[in-house]
Short mmCIF file of N, CA and C in Angstrom, two decimals:
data_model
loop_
_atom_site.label_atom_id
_atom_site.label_comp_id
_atom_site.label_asym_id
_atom_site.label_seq_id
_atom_site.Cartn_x
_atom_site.Cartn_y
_atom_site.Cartn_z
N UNK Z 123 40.08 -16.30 -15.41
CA UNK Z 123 41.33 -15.61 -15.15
C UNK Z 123 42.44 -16.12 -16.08
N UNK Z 124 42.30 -17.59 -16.25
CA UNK Z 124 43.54 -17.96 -17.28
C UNK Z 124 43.62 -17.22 -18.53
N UNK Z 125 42.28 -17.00 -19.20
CA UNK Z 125 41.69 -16.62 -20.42
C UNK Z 125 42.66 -15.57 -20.44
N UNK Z 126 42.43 -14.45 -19.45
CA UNK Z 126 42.68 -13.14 -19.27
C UNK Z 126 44.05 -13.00 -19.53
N UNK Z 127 45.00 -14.01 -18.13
CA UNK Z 127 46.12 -14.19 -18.36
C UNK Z 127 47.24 -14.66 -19.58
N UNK Z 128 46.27 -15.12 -20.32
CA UNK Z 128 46.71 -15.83 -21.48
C UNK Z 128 46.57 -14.99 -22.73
N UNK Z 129 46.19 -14.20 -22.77
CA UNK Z 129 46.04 -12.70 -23.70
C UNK Z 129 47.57 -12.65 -24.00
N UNK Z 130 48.09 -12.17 -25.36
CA UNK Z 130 49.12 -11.69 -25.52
C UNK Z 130 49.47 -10.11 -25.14
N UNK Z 131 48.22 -9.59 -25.48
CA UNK Z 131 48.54 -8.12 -24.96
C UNK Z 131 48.14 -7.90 -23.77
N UNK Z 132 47.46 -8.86 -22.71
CA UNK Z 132 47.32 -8.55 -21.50
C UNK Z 132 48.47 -8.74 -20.59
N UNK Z 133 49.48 -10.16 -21.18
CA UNK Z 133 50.52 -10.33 -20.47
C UNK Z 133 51.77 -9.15 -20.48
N UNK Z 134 51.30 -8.80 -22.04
CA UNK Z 134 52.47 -7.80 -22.41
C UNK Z 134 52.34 -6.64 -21.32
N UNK Z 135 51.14 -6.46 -21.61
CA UNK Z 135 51.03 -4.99 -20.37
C UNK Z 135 51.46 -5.25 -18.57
N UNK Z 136 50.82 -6.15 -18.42
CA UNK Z 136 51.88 -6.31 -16.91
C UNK Z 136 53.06 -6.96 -16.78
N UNK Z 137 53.51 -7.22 -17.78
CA UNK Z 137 54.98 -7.15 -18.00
C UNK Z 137 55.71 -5.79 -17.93
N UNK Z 138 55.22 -4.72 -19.12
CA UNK Z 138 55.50 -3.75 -19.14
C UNK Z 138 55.57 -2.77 -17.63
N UNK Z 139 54.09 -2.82 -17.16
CA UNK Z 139 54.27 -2.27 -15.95
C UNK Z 139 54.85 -2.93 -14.57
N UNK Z 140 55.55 -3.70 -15.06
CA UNK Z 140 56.76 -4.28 -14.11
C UNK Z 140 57.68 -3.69 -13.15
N UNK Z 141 57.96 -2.69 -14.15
CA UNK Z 141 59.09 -1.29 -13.97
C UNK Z 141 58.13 -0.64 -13.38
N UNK Z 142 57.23 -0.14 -12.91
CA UNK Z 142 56.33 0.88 -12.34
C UNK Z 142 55.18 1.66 -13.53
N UNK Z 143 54.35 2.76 -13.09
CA UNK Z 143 53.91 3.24 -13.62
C UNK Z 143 53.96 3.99 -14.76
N UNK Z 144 52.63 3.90 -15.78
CA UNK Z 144 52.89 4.23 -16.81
C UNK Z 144 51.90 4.88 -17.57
N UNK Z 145 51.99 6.19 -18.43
CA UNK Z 145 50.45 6.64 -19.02
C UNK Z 145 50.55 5.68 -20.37
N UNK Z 146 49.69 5.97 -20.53
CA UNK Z 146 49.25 5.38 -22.08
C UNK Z 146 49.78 5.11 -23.11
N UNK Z 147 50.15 6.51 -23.54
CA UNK Z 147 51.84 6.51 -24.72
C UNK Z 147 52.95 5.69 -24.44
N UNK Z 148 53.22 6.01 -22.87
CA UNK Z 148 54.46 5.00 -22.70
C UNK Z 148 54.07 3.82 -22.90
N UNK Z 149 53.04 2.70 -22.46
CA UNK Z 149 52.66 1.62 -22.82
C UNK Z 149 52.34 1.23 -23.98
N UNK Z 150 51.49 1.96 -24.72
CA UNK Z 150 52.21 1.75 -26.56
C UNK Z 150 52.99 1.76 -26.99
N UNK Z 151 53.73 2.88 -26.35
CA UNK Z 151 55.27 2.71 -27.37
C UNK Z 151 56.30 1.43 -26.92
N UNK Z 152 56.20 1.18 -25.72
CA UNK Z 152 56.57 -0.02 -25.05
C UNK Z 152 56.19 -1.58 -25.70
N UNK Z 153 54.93 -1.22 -26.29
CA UNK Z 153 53.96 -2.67 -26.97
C UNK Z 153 54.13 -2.15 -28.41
N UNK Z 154 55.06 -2.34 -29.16
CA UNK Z 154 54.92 -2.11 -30.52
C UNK Z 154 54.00 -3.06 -31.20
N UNK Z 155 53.22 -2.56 -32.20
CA UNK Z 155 52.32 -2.86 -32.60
C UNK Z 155 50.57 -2.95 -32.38
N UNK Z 156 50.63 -2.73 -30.80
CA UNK Z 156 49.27 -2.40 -30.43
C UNK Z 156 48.57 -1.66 -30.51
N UNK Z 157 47.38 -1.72 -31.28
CA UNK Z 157 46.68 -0.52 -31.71
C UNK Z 157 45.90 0.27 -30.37
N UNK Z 158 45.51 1.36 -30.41
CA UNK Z 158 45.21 2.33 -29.27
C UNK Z 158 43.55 1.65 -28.70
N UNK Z 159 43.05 1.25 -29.50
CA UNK Z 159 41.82 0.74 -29.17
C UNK Z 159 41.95 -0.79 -28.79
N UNK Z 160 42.33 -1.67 -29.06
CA UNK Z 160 42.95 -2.96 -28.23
C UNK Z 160 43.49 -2.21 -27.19
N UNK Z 161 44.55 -1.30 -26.79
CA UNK Z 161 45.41 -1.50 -25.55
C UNK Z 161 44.14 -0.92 -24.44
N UNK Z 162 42.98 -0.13 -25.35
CA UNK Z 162 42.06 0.90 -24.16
C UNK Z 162 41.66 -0.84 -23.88
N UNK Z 163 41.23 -1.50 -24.53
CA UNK Z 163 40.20 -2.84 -23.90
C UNK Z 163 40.96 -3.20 -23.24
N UNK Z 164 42.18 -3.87 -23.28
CA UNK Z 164 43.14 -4.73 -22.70
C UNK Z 164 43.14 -3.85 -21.31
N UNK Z 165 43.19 -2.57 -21.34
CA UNK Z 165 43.24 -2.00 -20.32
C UNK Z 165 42.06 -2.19 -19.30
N UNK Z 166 41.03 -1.76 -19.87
CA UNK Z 166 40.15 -1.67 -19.19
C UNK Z 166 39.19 -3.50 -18.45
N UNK Z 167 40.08 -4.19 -19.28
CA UNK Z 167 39.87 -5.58 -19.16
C UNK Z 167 40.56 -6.05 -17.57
N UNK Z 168 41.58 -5.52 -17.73
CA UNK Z 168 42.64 -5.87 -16.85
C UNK Z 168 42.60 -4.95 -15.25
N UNK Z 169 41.92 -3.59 -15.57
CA UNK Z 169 41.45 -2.86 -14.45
C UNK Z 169 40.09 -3.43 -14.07
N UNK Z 170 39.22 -4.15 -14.83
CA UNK Z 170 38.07 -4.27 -13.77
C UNK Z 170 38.37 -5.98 -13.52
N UNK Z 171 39.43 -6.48 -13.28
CA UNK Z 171 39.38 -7.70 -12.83
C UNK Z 171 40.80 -7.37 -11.84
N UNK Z 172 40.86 -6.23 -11.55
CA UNK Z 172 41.63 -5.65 -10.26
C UNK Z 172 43.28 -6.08 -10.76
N UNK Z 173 43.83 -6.54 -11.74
CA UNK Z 173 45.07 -6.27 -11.54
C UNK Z 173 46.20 -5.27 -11.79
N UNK Z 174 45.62 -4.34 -12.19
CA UNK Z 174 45.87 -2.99 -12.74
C UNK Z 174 45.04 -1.41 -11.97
N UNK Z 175 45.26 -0.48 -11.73
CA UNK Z 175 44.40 -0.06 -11.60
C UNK Z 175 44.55 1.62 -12.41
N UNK Z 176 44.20 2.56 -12.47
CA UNK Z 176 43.74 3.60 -13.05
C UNK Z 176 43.58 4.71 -12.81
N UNK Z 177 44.81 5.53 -12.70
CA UNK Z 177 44.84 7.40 -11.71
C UNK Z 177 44.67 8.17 -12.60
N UNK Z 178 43.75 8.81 -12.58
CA UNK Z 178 43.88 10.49 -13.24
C UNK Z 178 44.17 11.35 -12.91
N UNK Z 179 45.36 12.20 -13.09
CA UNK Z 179 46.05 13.37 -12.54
C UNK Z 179 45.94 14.31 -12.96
N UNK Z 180 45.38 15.00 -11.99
CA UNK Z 180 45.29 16.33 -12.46
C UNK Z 180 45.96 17.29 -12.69
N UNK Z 181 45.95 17.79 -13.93
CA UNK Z 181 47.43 18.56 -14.87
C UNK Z 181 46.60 19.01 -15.62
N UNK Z 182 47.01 20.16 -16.78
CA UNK Z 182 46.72 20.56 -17.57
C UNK Z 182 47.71 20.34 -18.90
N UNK Z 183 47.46 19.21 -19.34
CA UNK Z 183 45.96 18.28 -19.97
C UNK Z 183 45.93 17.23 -18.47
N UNK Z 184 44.88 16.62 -18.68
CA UNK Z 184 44.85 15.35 -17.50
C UNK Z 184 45.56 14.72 -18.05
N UNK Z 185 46.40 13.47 -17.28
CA UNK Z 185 46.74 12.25 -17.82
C UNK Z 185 46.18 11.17 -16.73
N UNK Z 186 46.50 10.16 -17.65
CA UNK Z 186 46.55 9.16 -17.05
C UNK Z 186 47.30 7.88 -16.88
N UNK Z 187 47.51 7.51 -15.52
CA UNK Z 187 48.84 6.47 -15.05
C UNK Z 187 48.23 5.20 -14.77
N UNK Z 188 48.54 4.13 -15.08
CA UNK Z 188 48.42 2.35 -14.92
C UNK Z 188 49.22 1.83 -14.25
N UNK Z 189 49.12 1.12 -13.14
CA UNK Z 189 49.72 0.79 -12.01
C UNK Z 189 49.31 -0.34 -12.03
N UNK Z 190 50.15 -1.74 -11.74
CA UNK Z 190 50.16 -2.42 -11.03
C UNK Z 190 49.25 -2.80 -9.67
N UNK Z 191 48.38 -3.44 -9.53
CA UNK Z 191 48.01 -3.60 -8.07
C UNK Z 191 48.68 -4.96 -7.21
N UNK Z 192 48.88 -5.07 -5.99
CA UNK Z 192 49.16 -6.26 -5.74
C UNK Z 192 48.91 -7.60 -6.39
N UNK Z 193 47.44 -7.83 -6.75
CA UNK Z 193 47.49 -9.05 -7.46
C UNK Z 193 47.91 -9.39 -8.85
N UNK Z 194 48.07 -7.97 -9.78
CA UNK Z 194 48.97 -7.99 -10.52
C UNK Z 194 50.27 -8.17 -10.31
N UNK Z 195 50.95 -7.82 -9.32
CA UNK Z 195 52.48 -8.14 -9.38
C UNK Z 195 52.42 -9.46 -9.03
N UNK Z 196 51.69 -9.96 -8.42
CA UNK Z 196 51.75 -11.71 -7.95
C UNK Z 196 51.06 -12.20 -9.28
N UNK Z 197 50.77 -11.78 -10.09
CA UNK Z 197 50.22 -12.59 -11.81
C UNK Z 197 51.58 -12.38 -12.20
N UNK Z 198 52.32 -11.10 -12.29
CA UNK Z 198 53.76 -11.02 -12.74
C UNK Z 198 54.71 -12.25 -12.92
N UNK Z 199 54.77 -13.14 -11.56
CA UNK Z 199 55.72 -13.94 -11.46
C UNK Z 199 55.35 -15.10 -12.25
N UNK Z 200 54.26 -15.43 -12.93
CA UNK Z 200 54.20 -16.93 -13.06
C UNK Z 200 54.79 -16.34 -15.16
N UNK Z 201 54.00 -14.97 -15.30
CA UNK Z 201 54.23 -15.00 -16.67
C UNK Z 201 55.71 -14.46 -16.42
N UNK Z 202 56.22 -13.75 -15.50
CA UNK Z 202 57.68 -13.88 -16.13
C UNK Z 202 58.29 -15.07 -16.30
N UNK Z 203 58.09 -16.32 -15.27
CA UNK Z 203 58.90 -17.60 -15.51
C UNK Z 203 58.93 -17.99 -16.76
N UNK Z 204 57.46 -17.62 -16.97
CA UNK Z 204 57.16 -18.43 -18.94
C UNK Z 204 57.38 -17.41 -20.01
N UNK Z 205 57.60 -16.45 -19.83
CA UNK Z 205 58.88 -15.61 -21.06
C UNK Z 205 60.09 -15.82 -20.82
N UNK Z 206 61.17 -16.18 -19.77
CA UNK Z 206 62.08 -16.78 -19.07
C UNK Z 206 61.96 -18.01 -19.89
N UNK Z 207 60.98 -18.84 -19.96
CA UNK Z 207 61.33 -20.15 -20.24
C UNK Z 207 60.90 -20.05 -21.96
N UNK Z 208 60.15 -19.15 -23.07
CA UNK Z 208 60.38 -19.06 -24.36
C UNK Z 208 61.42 -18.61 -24.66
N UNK Z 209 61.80 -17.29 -24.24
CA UNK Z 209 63.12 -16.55 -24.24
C UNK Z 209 64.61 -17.89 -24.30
N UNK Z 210 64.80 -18.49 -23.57
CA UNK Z 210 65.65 -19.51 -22.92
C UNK Z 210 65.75 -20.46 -24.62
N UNK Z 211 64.32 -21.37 -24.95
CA UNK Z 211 63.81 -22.09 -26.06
C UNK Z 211 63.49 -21.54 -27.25
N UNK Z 212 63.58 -20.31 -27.26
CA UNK Z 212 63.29 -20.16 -28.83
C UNK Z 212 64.61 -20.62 -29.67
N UNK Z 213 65.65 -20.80 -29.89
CA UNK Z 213 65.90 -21.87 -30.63
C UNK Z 213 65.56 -22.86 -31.15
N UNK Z 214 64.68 -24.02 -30.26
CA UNK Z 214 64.30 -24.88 -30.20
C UNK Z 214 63.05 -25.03 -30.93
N UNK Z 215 62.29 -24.05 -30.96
CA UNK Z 215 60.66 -24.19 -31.42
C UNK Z 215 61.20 -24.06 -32.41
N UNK Z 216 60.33 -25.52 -33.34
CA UNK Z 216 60.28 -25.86 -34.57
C UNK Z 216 58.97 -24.94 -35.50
N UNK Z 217 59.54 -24.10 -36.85
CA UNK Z 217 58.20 -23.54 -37.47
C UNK Z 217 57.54 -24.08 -37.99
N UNK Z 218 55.97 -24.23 -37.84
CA UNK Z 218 54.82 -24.78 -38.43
C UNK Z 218 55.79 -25.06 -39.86
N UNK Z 219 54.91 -26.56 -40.45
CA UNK Z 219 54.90 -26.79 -41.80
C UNK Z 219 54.02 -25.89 -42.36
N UNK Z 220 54.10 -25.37 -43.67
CA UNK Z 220 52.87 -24.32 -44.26
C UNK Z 220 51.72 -25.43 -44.17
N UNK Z 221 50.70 -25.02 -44.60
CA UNK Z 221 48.80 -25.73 -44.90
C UNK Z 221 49.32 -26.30 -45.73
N UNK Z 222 48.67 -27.52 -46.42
CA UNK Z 222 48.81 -28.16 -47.47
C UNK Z 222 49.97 -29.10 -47.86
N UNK Z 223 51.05 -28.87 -46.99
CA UNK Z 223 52.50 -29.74 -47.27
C UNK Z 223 52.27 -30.67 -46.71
#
């Protein structure tokens, strides 16, 4: 679970769905830089270890919405403290010396 939790784009995404539900597009465009095939894994990573889960609505086209499940919003709190606490310190973090210096 730490592994999981410790993902940059896994945290990003239940961060994102913090605010409530979201299809797909919105969560990319939300995660700049994530390519569509990482966010499907990250997704589908994060739905079969139950903290997310996965509606298809029926519309013409279908979509589909990513929700939060309870034990995702209780994963929520520990990674918001610790973007809270980089957010707060990034001043502070010193940048790597380059290789070789």
């Amino acid at each position: 679970m730490l592994d999981l939790l410790a993902d940059k784009w896994s945290a990003l995404i239940l961060g994102a769905l913090e605010d409530g539900p979201m299809r797909f597009g919105e969560i990319r465009t939300r995660l700049d830089g994530i390519s569509p095939k990482v966010l499907t894994a990250a997704l589908r990573r994060l739905e079969r270890h139950e903290l997310l889960t996965r509606t298809v609505i029926p519309a013409v086209p279908l979509h589909v919405e990513y929700e939060l499940t309870e034990l995702g919003q209780d994963a929520c709190v520990p990674l918001a403290a610790l973007r809270t606490w980089v957010e707060t310190n990034l001043p502070r973090f010193v940048a790597p010396a380059p290789l070789g210096a």
